[in-house]
Amino acid sequence: MAHPHPAHTHPHHSDHQHGKPLIRFEHASFLYPHGPALEDITLEIADGEFLGIIGPNGSGKTTLLRAILGLMPPSQGSLRIFDCACQELRCHHRAMIGYVPQKRSVDPYFPITVHEAVMMGRAGVIGLWRRTGRQDREIAHHALEDVGMAEYEDHPLGALSGGQQQRVFIARALAQHPQILLLDEPTTGIDTTTQHTVMELIQRLHEDLHLTIVLVSHDINLIAPLAERLALLKTRLYAVGTAREILRKDILAQVYGPQILTTDQGHVIVADHHHD
Amino acid sequence: MVDFLTLGFLQRAIVAAALTGGLCSAIGVFVVLRGLAFIGAGTAHAAFAGVALAYLIGAPPMPLALVFGLGTAWITGLLEERGRMKLDVSIGIFYTATMALAILFIGMMKTYNAEVYGYLFGSILSVTSEELQMTGALAFLVVGLLGFFSKEFFFLAFDQEMAEASGVPARRFFFLLLTLIAITVVVSLKIVGAILVFALLLIPPATAYQLTSSLRRMMLYAVSIGVLVSIAGVLLSFQFDLPTGPAIVLLATGVFFLAVAFSPKHRPKPALS
Ligand SMILES: Nc1ncnc2c1ncn2[C@@H]1O[C@H](COP(=O)(O)OP(=O)(O)O)[C@@H](O)[C@H]1O
Ligand SMILES: [Mg+2]
């Protein structure tokens, strides 16, 4: 195995008792027209695990999720999703991956109710030739109950707060009955109290529904207590391991620079911390 | 009024107006939500260039209008996908190029041809039964596809990448949508004209957008407004001897501003930006 850097922690080092690998990157690189977004990624994501992806802005975290969704075939190396290459990935495979994208500016006046937004999660699952029916409406309702938003079913989506919208998008992903849930910075732009509500919700989904979770965040301290493994990313994968293994000054400094501080409580302080 | 309705050409005009008004409004919902307004304009003018070429070389106008309209819609769709150019720039270039082509073709004609101008401004009162049948058939096809795949089209309009990621073949539906827009524009060309078809694509959906926070209701409102305003426009223009296209569009615009004024969204800004 080619290690990009000496401090690279072996991906299989931490022994977690999880199922077969669902996602397998092998020396995979991903290109945007301007240049490489991810290089030489080797990573396995096992059934039932909770993987946190950390790294500074622009380090390719969103790109990694887009790759898992099969939206970006690798330019080099290989990526197997449910043991399929991206090109063979069928719609029903995609429907098995729930995706909560990084919050973009959602038009607050876009005419869509909470119920309609969650029902979109059923579109890919039931396929082109079937129309949504009573069963789908019940699934959507249950998904809203799972995130504690059932009472808002008929509200306009745009009228909700950022944290509530985020929970609706999580419900939309859950309505797919996915095997894997990908969340991209789910707590960005939400107040601190709600941030913890959302993180608790994600933890609960992981434990109760045995969902495989891949959570992206640039907020190391929020994600570290929950994720079973952390992956440290900056175009390359610098380290993969447990929080204890990764949250060390010498490892984090490779990505965040020498200004990084780690406290005795395991807190990380990034000096040039910037939000997008 | 009863006398009016016994007139064959007026009956046909009313049916034609209701069909195009409903059709344009239905597809217009996705045009407005997906932010494709300029594709509507570009396609309409390209289709008109196709009509002008058809009259120049003596070919039937509809097929050439469809070729030009589809070509423009697909090429701009590809450009949008690649993200190479900002969409308004690429559409702007097509818009002027196809308009220049249309003027060129008209200029090359040996004689003045009033029929060509009918496609620019519309000639609803001279719609024939055959044209009406074709319009009806195509409207049925377009609205049928929109209805059958409504969950896919709504998802696409909400967030195309999310749709693709959750297992909807969103890219194919995007191009199907562009195709249906082109068909709609070409079908409506003879009836309301290249300039006003654009207004019918945008104004009823933009009005409905002001009135509801639900996708399905926006569709319902838009189609109702489109049909009613078009029928009312025909009757008004007949009663007061006004040109039909402008009557429909100005009526629709009036309804739009009423909707803005009374919008529960309390937003004194149109949906299109
Ligand atoms: N659609 C895109 N087209 C071209 N370049 C992109 C695109 N999205 C992201 N990039 C570039 O790829 C790199 C990684 O981006 P991203 O995956 O969004 O990082 P992160 O989510 O960690 O902030 C950045 O340099 C960004 O500018
Ligand atoms: Mg990102």
Coordinates of C-alpha atoms and ligand atoms in Angstrom, one line a residue:
Chain A
M1 CA 0.0 0.0 0.0
A2 CA 1.4 3.4 -0.9
H3 CA 1.2 5.8 2.0
P4 CA 1.1 9.4 0.9
H5 CA 2.6 10.5 4.2
P6 CA 4.5 8.8 7.0
A7 CA 1.8 9.6 9.6
H8 CA -0.9 7.8 7.5
T9 CA -2.8 5.6 9.8
H10 CA -3.7 2.3 8.4
P11 CA -7.4 2.2 7.4
H12 CA -8.0 -1.2 8.9
H13 CA -6.2 -0.5 12.1
S14 CA -9.1 0.2 14.3
D15 CA -11.0 -3.1 14.9
H16 CA -14.7 -2.4 14.6
Q17 CA -17.2 -5.2 14.4
H18 CA -19.0 -4.1 11.3
G19 CA -20.3 -5.9 8.2
K20 CA -19.0 -6.2 4.7
P21 CA -17.6 -3.1 3.0
L22 CA -20.3 -1.1 1.1
I23 CA -18.0 1.4 -0.4
R24 CA -14.4 0.7 -1.5
F25 CA -12.0 3.3 -2.9
E26 CA -8.7 2.0 -4.2
H27 CA -6.1 4.6 -5.1
A28 CA -8.9 6.6 -6.6
S29 CA -8.4 10.1 -8.0
F30 CA -11.1 12.5 -9.0
L31 CA -10.8 15.5 -11.3
Y32 CA -12.6 18.7 -11.8
P33 CA -11.9 20.6 -15.0
H34 CA -9.5 22.9 -13.1
G35 CA -7.5 20.1 -11.6
P36 CA -7.6 17.2 -9.1
A37 CA -10.1 17.4 -6.3
L38 CA -9.1 14.1 -4.7
E39 CA -5.9 12.1 -5.2
D40 CA -5.0 8.5 -4.4
I41 CA -7.9 7.8 -2.0
T42 CA -7.9 4.3 -0.5
L43 CA -10.8 3.8 1.9
E44 CA -13.4 1.3 2.8
I45 CA -16.7 2.1 4.4
A46 CA -18.2 -0.9 6.2
D47 CA -21.9 -1.7 6.6
G48 CA -23.2 -0.2 9.9
E49 CA -20.3 2.1 10.7
F50 CA -20.2 5.8 11.5
L51 CA -17.4 7.5 9.6
G52 CA -16.6 11.2 10.1
I53 CA -14.8 13.1 7.3
I54 CA -12.8 16.1 8.5
G55 CA -10.6 18.6 6.7
P56 CA -10.4 22.3 6.0
N57 CA -12.6 24.1 3.4
G58 CA -11.9 23.1 -0.2
S59 CA -10.2 19.8 0.9
G60 CA -12.6 17.7 -1.2
K61 CA -15.1 16.5 1.5
T62 CA -18.1 17.3 -0.6
T63 CA -16.4 15.8 -3.7
L64 CA -15.9 12.5 -1.7
L65 CA -19.6 12.3 -1.0
R66 CA -20.4 13.1 -4.6
A67 CA -18.1 10.2 -5.5
I68 CA -19.9 7.8 -3.2
L69 CA -23.2 8.8 -4.8
G70 CA -21.7 7.7 -8.1
L71 CA -21.9 11.2 -9.5
M72 CA -18.2 11.4 -10.3
P73 CA -16.4 8.4 -11.8
P74 CA -12.7 8.2 -10.7
S75 CA -10.1 9.4 -13.2
Q76 CA -7.7 6.8 -11.8
G77 CA -7.9 3.9 -9.5
S78 CA -11.2 2.3 -8.7
L79 CA -14.3 3.0 -6.7
R80 CA -16.9 0.2 -6.0
I81 CA -20.3 1.1 -4.6
F82 CA -22.3 -1.9 -3.5
D83 CA -19.7 -3.8 -5.6
C84 CA -20.6 -1.8 -8.7
A85 CA -18.4 0.6 -10.6
C86 CA -19.9 4.1 -11.0
Q87 CA -20.8 3.4 -14.6
E88 CA -22.9 0.4 -13.7
L89 CA -24.5 2.1 -10.8
R90 CA -28.2 1.8 -11.4
C91 CA -30.9 4.1 -10.1
H92 CA -32.0 1.5 -7.5
H93 CA -28.5 1.5 -6.1
R94 CA -28.6 5.3 -5.8
A95 CA -31.8 5.1 -4.0
M96 CA -30.1 3.0 -1.4
I97 CA -27.9 6.0 -0.5
G98 CA -29.6 8.8 1.4
Y99 CA -27.9 12.2 0.8
V100 CA -28.3 15.4 2.8
P101 CA -26.4 17.9 0.7
Q102 CA -24.4 20.9 2.0
K103 CA -26.9 23.7 2.5
R104 CA -27.2 25.9 -0.4
S105 CA -29.2 29.1 -0.5
V106 CA -32.7 27.6 -0.7
D107 CA -35.2 30.0 -2.2
P108 CA -37.4 30.7 0.8
Y109 CA -40.4 31.2 -1.6
F110 CA -40.0 28.0 -3.6
P111 CA -43.5 26.6 -3.5
I112 CA -43.0 23.3 -1.8
T113 CA -44.5 21.9 1.4
V114 CA -42.6 19.8 3.9
H115 CA -44.7 16.8 2.9
E116 CA -43.9 17.3 -0.8
A117 CA -40.2 17.7 -0.1
V118 CA -40.1 14.4 1.9
M119 CA -42.1 12.6 -0.7
M120 CA -39.3 13.3 -3.2
G121 CA -37.3 10.7 -1.3
R122 CA -39.7 8.1 -2.6
A123 CA -39.3 9.0 -6.3
G124 CA -36.1 7.1 -6.9
V125 CA -37.2 4.2 -4.8
I126 CA -40.4 3.3 -6.5
G127 CA -39.0 4.0 -10.0
L128 CA -40.4 5.8 -13.0
W129 CA -43.4 3.7 -13.7
R130 CA -45.2 3.9 -10.4
R131 CA -46.9 6.8 -8.8
T132 CA -46.6 7.6 -5.1
G133 CA -49.5 6.1 -3.1
R134 CA -50.8 5.7 0.4
Q135 CA -47.8 3.6 1.5
D136 CA -45.4 6.2 0.3
R137 CA -47.3 8.9 2.2
E138 CA -47.1 6.8 5.3
I139 CA -43.3 6.3 4.9
A140 CA -42.9 10.0 4.5
H141 CA -44.9 10.6 7.6
H142 CA -42.8 8.2 9.6
A143 CA -39.6 9.7 8.4
L144 CA -40.9 13.1 9.6
E145 CA -41.7 11.5 12.9
D146 CA -38.2 10.1 13.1
V147 CA -36.8 13.6 12.9
G148 CA -39.5 15.1 15.1
M149 CA -41.1 17.2 12.4
A150 CA -44.4 15.4 11.8
E151 CA -46.5 18.4 13.0
Y152 CA -45.0 20.6 10.2
E153 CA -46.1 18.3 7.4
D154 CA -48.2 20.9 5.7
H155 CA -46.0 23.9 6.3
P156 CA -44.2 25.6 3.5
L157 CA -40.6 24.4 3.6
G158 CA -39.3 28.0 3.1
A159 CA -41.1 29.1 6.3
L160 CA -39.0 26.8 8.5
S161 CA -35.8 27.7 10.3
G162 CA -32.4 26.4 9.1
G163 CA -32.3 23.6 11.6
Q164 CA -35.9 22.5 10.9
Q165 CA -35.2 22.5 7.1
Q166 CA -32.1 20.4 7.8
R167 CA -34.2 17.9 9.7
V168 CA -36.7 17.8 6.8
F169 CA -33.9 17.0 4.4
I170 CA -32.8 14.2 6.7
A171 CA -36.3 12.9 6.6
R172 CA -36.3 13.1 2.8
A173 CA -33.2 10.9 2.8
L174 CA -34.7 8.6 5.4
A175 CA -37.9 8.2 3.3
Q176 CA -35.6 6.4 0.8
H177 CA -35.1 3.7 3.4
P178 CA -31.4 4.0 2.7
Q179 CA -28.6 1.7 3.7
I180 CA -26.1 4.6 3.9
L181 CA -26.8 8.1 4.9
L182 CA -24.4 10.8 3.7
L183 CA -24.5 14.1 5.5
D184 CA -22.6 17.1 4.2
E185 CA -22.0 19.8 6.9
P186 CA -25.5 19.2 8.4
T187 CA -24.9 21.7 11.2
T188 CA -23.5 24.7 9.2
G189 CA -25.5 27.8 9.6
I190 CA -27.5 26.5 12.5
D191 CA -27.4 27.9 16.1
T192 CA -25.4 25.9 18.6
T193 CA -28.3 24.4 20.5
T194 CA -29.9 23.1 17.4
Q195 CA -26.6 21.8 16.2
H196 CA -26.5 19.4 19.1
T197 CA -30.2 18.4 18.5
V198 CA -29.3 17.5 14.9
M199 CA -26.1 15.6 15.9
E200 CA -28.1 13.7 18.6
L201 CA -30.7 12.9 15.9
I202 CA -28.0 11.5 13.6
Q203 CA -26.5 9.5 16.5
R204 CA -29.9 8.0 17.3
L205 CA -30.5 7.1 13.6
H206 CA -27.2 5.3 13.6
E207 CA -28.0 3.4 16.7
D208 CA -31.7 2.6 16.3
L209 CA -31.9 2.1 12.5
H210 CA -28.4 0.7 12.2
L211 CA -27.7 3.2 9.4
T212 CA -24.3 3.4 7.9
I213 CA -23.4 7.1 8.4
V214 CA -20.8 9.2 6.5
L215 CA -20.8 12.6 8.1
V216 CA -18.7 15.5 6.7
S217 CA -17.8 18.4 8.9
H218 CA -15.1 21.0 9.3
D219 CA -16.1 21.2 12.9
I220 CA -13.9 18.6 14.4
N221 CA -15.2 18.9 17.9
L222 CA -18.8 18.3 17.0
I223 CA -18.1 15.2 15.0
A224 CA -15.3 13.6 17.1
P225 CA -17.4 12.3 20.0
L226 CA -19.9 10.6 17.6
A227 CA -17.9 9.1 14.8
E228 CA -16.4 5.7 15.3
R229 CA -13.7 6.5 12.7
L230 CA -12.4 9.8 11.4
A231 CA -10.9 10.4 8.0
L232 CA -8.6 13.4 7.7
L233 CA -8.8 14.8 4.2
K234 CA -7.0 17.5 2.2
T235 CA -7.1 16.3 -1.4
R236 CA -5.3 13.2 -0.1
L237 CA -6.4 11.1 2.7
Y238 CA -3.9 11.9 5.5
A239 CA -5.1 9.6 8.2
V240 CA -8.0 7.3 9.1
G241 CA -8.6 6.0 12.5
T242 CA -10.4 6.5 15.8
A243 CA -10.7 10.0 17.3
R244 CA -8.0 9.1 19.8
E245 CA -5.6 8.2 16.9
I246 CA -6.4 11.2 14.7
L247 CA -6.8 14.1 17.1
R248 CA -3.2 14.4 17.7
K249 CA -1.3 17.6 17.1
D250 CA 1.3 16.0 14.8
I251 CA -1.3 14.4 12.6
L252 CA -3.7 17.3 12.4
A253 CA -0.8 19.8 11.8
Q254 CA -0.2 18.1 8.4
V255 CA -3.5 19.4 7.2
Y256 CA -4.3 22.4 9.4
G257 CA -0.7 23.8 9.8
P258 CA 1.3 24.2 13.0
Q259 CA -1.2 26.7 14.5
I260 CA -3.4 23.8 15.5
L261 CA -3.9 23.2 19.3
T262 CA -5.2 20.2 21.1
T263 CA -6.4 20.5 24.7
D264 CA -6.2 17.8 27.3
Q265 CA -9.9 17.2 27.0
G266 CA -9.4 16.2 23.4
H267 CA -10.7 19.6 22.0
V268 CA -9.2 20.9 18.9
I269 CA -8.6 24.6 18.2
V270 CA -7.9 25.5 14.6
A271 CA -6.3 28.9 14.6
D272 CA -7.2 30.1 11.1
H273 CA -10.7 28.6 11.4
H274 CA -12.9 30.0 8.6
H275 CA -16.4 29.3 7.6
D276 CA -17.7 29.2 4.1
Chain B
M1 CA -72.4 36.4 -26.5
V2 CA -74.4 33.4 -27.7
D3 CA -74.2 34.7 -31.2
F4 CA -70.4 34.8 -31.0
L5 CA -70.2 31.2 -30.0
T6 CA -72.0 30.1 -33.1
L7 CA -69.2 31.5 -35.2
G8 CA -67.0 28.6 -36.3
F9 CA -63.8 30.6 -36.4
L10 CA -64.4 32.0 -32.9
Q11 CA -65.2 28.6 -31.5
R12 CA -61.9 27.3 -32.9
A13 CA -60.1 30.4 -31.6
I14 CA -61.4 29.8 -28.1
V15 CA -60.5 26.2 -28.1
A16 CA -57.1 27.0 -29.5
A17 CA -56.5 29.7 -26.9
A18 CA -57.6 27.4 -24.0
L19 CA -55.3 24.6 -25.3
T20 CA -52.2 26.8 -25.8
G21 CA -52.9 28.7 -22.6
G22 CA -53.1 25.5 -20.6
L23 CA -50.2 23.8 -22.3
C24 CA -47.8 26.8 -22.0
S25 CA -48.8 27.3 -18.4
A26 CA -48.3 23.6 -17.5
I27 CA -44.8 23.4 -19.0
G28 CA -44.1 27.0 -17.8
V29 CA -44.3 25.8 -14.2
F30 CA -41.1 23.9 -14.7
V31 CA -39.6 26.7 -16.8
V32 CA -40.1 29.1 -14.0
L33 CA -39.1 26.7 -11.1
R34 CA -36.1 25.4 -12.9
G35 CA -35.0 28.9 -14.0
L36 CA -35.2 28.2 -17.7
A37 CA -37.0 31.4 -18.8
F38 CA -34.4 32.3 -21.3
I39 CA -34.5 28.9 -23.0
G40 CA -38.2 29.7 -23.6
A41 CA -37.3 33.0 -25.3
G42 CA -34.4 31.5 -27.2
T43 CA -36.4 28.5 -28.4
A44 CA -39.3 30.7 -29.6
H45 CA -37.1 32.9 -31.7
A46 CA -35.1 30.0 -33.1
A47 CA -38.4 28.3 -34.1
F48 CA -39.5 31.5 -35.8
A49 CA -36.2 31.4 -37.8
G50 CA -37.1 27.9 -38.8
V51 CA -40.5 29.1 -40.1
A52 CA -38.8 31.9 -42.0
L53 CA -36.4 29.4 -43.7
A54 CA -39.4 27.1 -44.5
Y55 CA -41.2 29.9 -46.3
L56 CA -37.9 30.9 -48.1
I57 CA -37.3 27.4 -49.5
G58 CA -40.9 26.4 -49.8
A59 CA -40.9 23.7 -47.1
P60 CA -43.7 23.0 -44.5
P61 CA -43.0 25.4 -41.6
M62 CA -43.7 23.2 -38.6
P63 CA -41.0 20.6 -39.0
L64 CA -38.3 23.2 -39.6
A65 CA -39.5 25.2 -36.6
L66 CA -39.2 22.1 -34.5
V67 CA -35.7 21.4 -35.7
F68 CA -34.6 24.9 -34.9
G69 CA -36.4 25.0 -31.6
L70 CA -35.1 21.6 -30.5
G71 CA -31.6 22.4 -31.6
T72 CA -31.5 25.6 -29.6
A73 CA -33.1 24.0 -26.5
W74 CA -30.7 21.0 -26.5
I75 CA -27.6 23.1 -27.2
T76 CA -28.3 25.5 -24.4
G77 CA -29.1 22.6 -22.1
L78 CA -25.7 21.1 -22.9
L79 CA -24.0 24.4 -22.3
E80 CA -25.8 24.8 -18.9
E81 CA -24.7 21.3 -17.9
R82 CA -21.1 21.9 -18.8
G83 CA -21.2 25.1 -16.9
R84 CA -18.8 26.5 -19.5
M85 CA -20.7 29.7 -20.0
K86 CA -23.2 31.5 -17.9
L87 CA -26.5 30.5 -19.3
D88 CA -27.8 34.0 -19.9
V89 CA -24.7 34.7 -22.1
S90 CA -25.1 31.6 -24.2
I91 CA -28.8 32.1 -24.6
G92 CA -28.2 35.8 -25.5
I93 CA -25.9 34.7 -28.3
F94 CA -28.4 32.2 -29.7
Y95 CA -31.3 34.7 -29.3
T96 CA -29.6 37.3 -31.4
A97 CA -28.1 34.7 -33.9
T98 CA -31.5 33.1 -34.6
M99 CA -33.2 36.4 -34.8
A100 CA -30.6 37.6 -37.3
L101 CA -31.2 34.3 -39.3
A102 CA -34.9 34.9 -39.3
I103 CA -34.5 38.5 -40.6
L104 CA -32.0 37.3 -43.1
F105 CA -34.4 34.6 -44.4
I106 CA -37.2 37.1 -44.6
G107 CA -35.0 39.6 -46.4
M108 CA -34.0 36.9 -49.0
M109 CA -37.7 36.3 -49.9
K110 CA -38.6 37.9 -53.3
T111 CA -42.0 38.9 -52.2
Y112 CA -43.6 40.2 -48.9
N113 CA -45.1 37.3 -47.1
A114 CA -47.7 38.2 -44.5
E115 CA -48.1 34.6 -43.4
V116 CA -44.6 34.6 -41.9
Y117 CA -45.5 37.6 -39.7
G118 CA -48.4 35.5 -38.5
Y119 CA -45.9 33.3 -36.7
L120 CA -44.3 36.3 -35.0
F121 CA -47.5 37.9 -33.7
G122 CA -49.9 35.0 -33.8
S123 CA -53.1 34.6 -35.8
I124 CA -55.5 32.8 -33.5
L125 CA -58.6 33.9 -35.4
S126 CA -57.4 32.1 -38.5
V127 CA -56.7 28.7 -36.9
T128 CA -58.0 25.8 -39.1
S129 CA -59.5 22.6 -37.8
E130 CA -56.5 20.6 -38.8
E131 CA -54.2 22.9 -36.9
L132 CA -56.5 22.6 -33.9
Q133 CA -56.4 18.9 -34.1
M134 CA -52.6 18.9 -34.2
T135 CA -52.4 21.3 -31.3
G136 CA -54.8 19.2 -29.3
A137 CA -52.8 16.0 -30.0
L138 CA -49.5 17.6 -29.0
A139 CA -51.0 19.3 -26.0
F140 CA -52.3 15.9 -24.9
L141 CA -48.9 14.3 -25.4
V142 CA -47.0 17.0 -23.5
V143 CA -49.4 17.3 -20.6
G144 CA -49.7 13.6 -20.4
L145 CA -46.0 13.1 -20.1
L146 CA -45.8 16.0 -17.5
G147 CA -48.5 14.3 -15.5
F148 CA -47.2 10.8 -15.8
F149 CA -43.7 11.8 -14.7
S150 CA -44.8 14.6 -12.4
K151 CA -42.8 13.3 -9.4
E152 CA -39.6 13.2 -11.5
F153 CA -40.2 16.7 -13.1
F154 CA -41.0 18.3 -9.7
F155 CA -37.9 16.8 -8.2
L156 CA -35.9 18.0 -11.1
A157 CA -37.2 21.5 -10.7
F158 CA -36.5 21.4 -6.9
D159 CA -33.0 20.2 -7.1
Q160 CA -31.6 18.3 -10.1
E161 CA -28.5 17.0 -8.4
M162 CA -30.4 15.7 -5.4
A163 CA -32.8 14.0 -7.8
E164 CA -29.9 12.4 -9.7
A165 CA -28.3 11.3 -6.4
S166 CA -31.5 9.7 -5.1
G167 CA -32.0 7.5 -8.1
V168 CA -34.0 9.6 -10.5
P169 CA -32.5 9.7 -14.0
A170 CA -32.6 13.5 -13.7
R171 CA -30.4 14.3 -16.6
R172 CA -32.6 12.4 -19.1
F173 CA -35.6 14.2 -17.7
F174 CA -33.9 17.5 -18.0
F175 CA -33.5 16.9 -21.8
L176 CA -37.1 15.5 -22.0
L177 CA -38.2 18.7 -20.4
L178 CA -36.2 20.8 -22.9
T179 CA -37.8 18.7 -25.7
L180 CA -41.3 19.3 -24.3
I181 CA -40.6 23.1 -24.0
A182 CA -39.5 23.1 -27.7
I183 CA -42.6 21.2 -28.8
T184 CA -44.9 23.5 -26.8
V185 CA -43.3 26.6 -28.3
V186 CA -43.6 25.3 -31.8
V187 CA -47.2 24.2 -31.3
S188 CA -48.1 27.6 -29.9
L189 CA -46.2 29.6 -32.6
K190 CA -49.0 29.8 -35.1
I191 CA -51.6 30.6 -32.5
V192 CA -50.0 33.2 -30.2
G193 CA -46.8 34.0 -32.1
A194 CA -43.1 33.8 -31.2
I195 CA -43.1 36.9 -29.0
L196 CA -46.2 36.1 -26.9
V197 CA -45.6 32.4 -26.4
F198 CA -42.8 33.4 -24.1
A199 CA -45.2 35.5 -22.0
L200 CA -47.7 32.6 -21.7
L201 CA -44.8 30.3 -20.6
L202 CA -43.9 32.7 -17.8
I203 CA -46.8 34.8 -16.6
P204 CA -49.4 32.2 -15.5
P205 CA -46.8 30.1 -13.6
A206 CA -45.3 33.3 -12.0
T207 CA -48.8 34.3 -10.9
A208 CA -49.4 30.9 -9.4
Y209 CA -46.0 31.1 -7.7
Q210 CA -47.2 34.1 -5.8
L211 CA -50.3 32.4 -4.6
T212 CA -49.2 29.1 -3.1
S213 CA -46.5 27.2 -1.2
S214 CA -47.4 23.8 -2.7
L215 CA -46.0 22.4 -6.0
R216 CA -49.2 20.6 -7.0
R217 CA -51.3 23.6 -6.3
M218 CA -48.9 25.9 -8.2
M219 CA -49.5 23.6 -11.3
L220 CA -53.3 23.6 -10.8
Y221 CA -53.4 27.4 -10.4
A222 CA -51.1 28.1 -13.3
V223 CA -53.1 25.9 -15.7
S224 CA -56.4 27.4 -14.6
I225 CA -55.1 31.0 -14.9
G226 CA -53.5 30.2 -18.3
V227 CA -56.8 28.7 -19.7
L228 CA -59.1 31.4 -18.3
V229 CA -56.9 34.3 -19.3
S230 CA -56.5 33.0 -22.8
I231 CA -60.2 32.5 -23.3
A232 CA -61.0 35.9 -21.8
G233 CA -58.4 37.5 -24.1
V234 CA -60.0 36.0 -27.2
L235 CA -63.5 37.2 -26.2
L236 CA -62.2 40.7 -25.3
S237 CA -60.3 41.0 -28.5
F238 CA -63.3 39.9 -30.5
Q239 CA -65.7 42.2 -28.7
F240 CA -63.4 45.3 -28.9
D241 CA -61.7 44.5 -32.2
L242 CA -58.2 44.2 -30.6
P243 CA -55.3 42.0 -31.6
T244 CA -55.7 38.8 -29.7
G245 CA -52.1 38.0 -28.6
P246 CA -51.6 41.4 -26.8
A247 CA -55.0 41.2 -25.2
I248 CA -54.2 37.8 -23.7
V249 CA -50.8 38.8 -22.5
L250 CA -51.9 42.2 -21.0
L251 CA -54.8 40.5 -19.3
A252 CA -52.3 37.9 -17.8
T253 CA -50.0 40.7 -16.8
G254 CA -52.9 42.4 -15.0
V255 CA -53.7 39.2 -13.1
F256 CA -50.1 38.8 -12.3
F257 CA -49.8 42.2 -10.6
L258 CA -53.1 41.5 -8.8
A259 CA -51.5 38.3 -7.5
V260 CA -48.4 40.1 -6.4
A261 CA -50.4 42.7 -4.6
F262 CA -52.4 40.1 -2.7
S263 CA -49.7 37.4 -2.4
P264 CA -49.7 35.7 0.9
K265 CA -45.9 35.7 0.5
H266 CA -46.0 39.4 0.9
R267 CA -43.2 39.8 -1.6
P268 CA -43.5 42.7 -4.0
K269 CA -41.0 41.0 -6.3
P270 CA -41.8 38.7 -9.3
A271 CA -40.7 35.1 -9.2
L272 CA -38.3 35.5 -12.1
S273 CA -34.8 36.7 -11.3
Ligands
LIG1 N1 -18.4 21.7 -9.4 C1 -17.1 22.0 -9.3 N2 -16.4 22.3 -10.4 C2 -15.1 22.6 -10.3 N3 -14.4 22.6 -9.2 C3 -15.0 22.3 -8.0 C4 -16.4 21.9 -8.0 N4 -16.8 21.7 -6.8 C5 -15.7 21.8 -6.0 N5 -14.6 22.2 -6.8 C6 -13.2 22.3 -6.3 O1 -12.8 21.1 -5.7 C7 -12.1 21.4 -4.5 C8 -12.8 20.6 -3.4 O2 -14.1 21.1 -3.2 P1 -15.1 20.5 -2.1 O3 -15.2 19.0 -2.4 O4 -16.4 21.3 -2.3 O5 -14.4 20.8 -0.8 P2 -15.0 20.9 0.7 O6 -16.4 20.3 0.7 O7 -14.1 20.1 1.5 O8 -15.1 22.3 1.1 C9 -12.1 22.9 -4.3 O9 -10.9 23.4 -4.7 C10 -13.2 23.4 -5.2 O10 -12.9 24.6 -5.6
MG2 MG -18.2 21.1 1.2

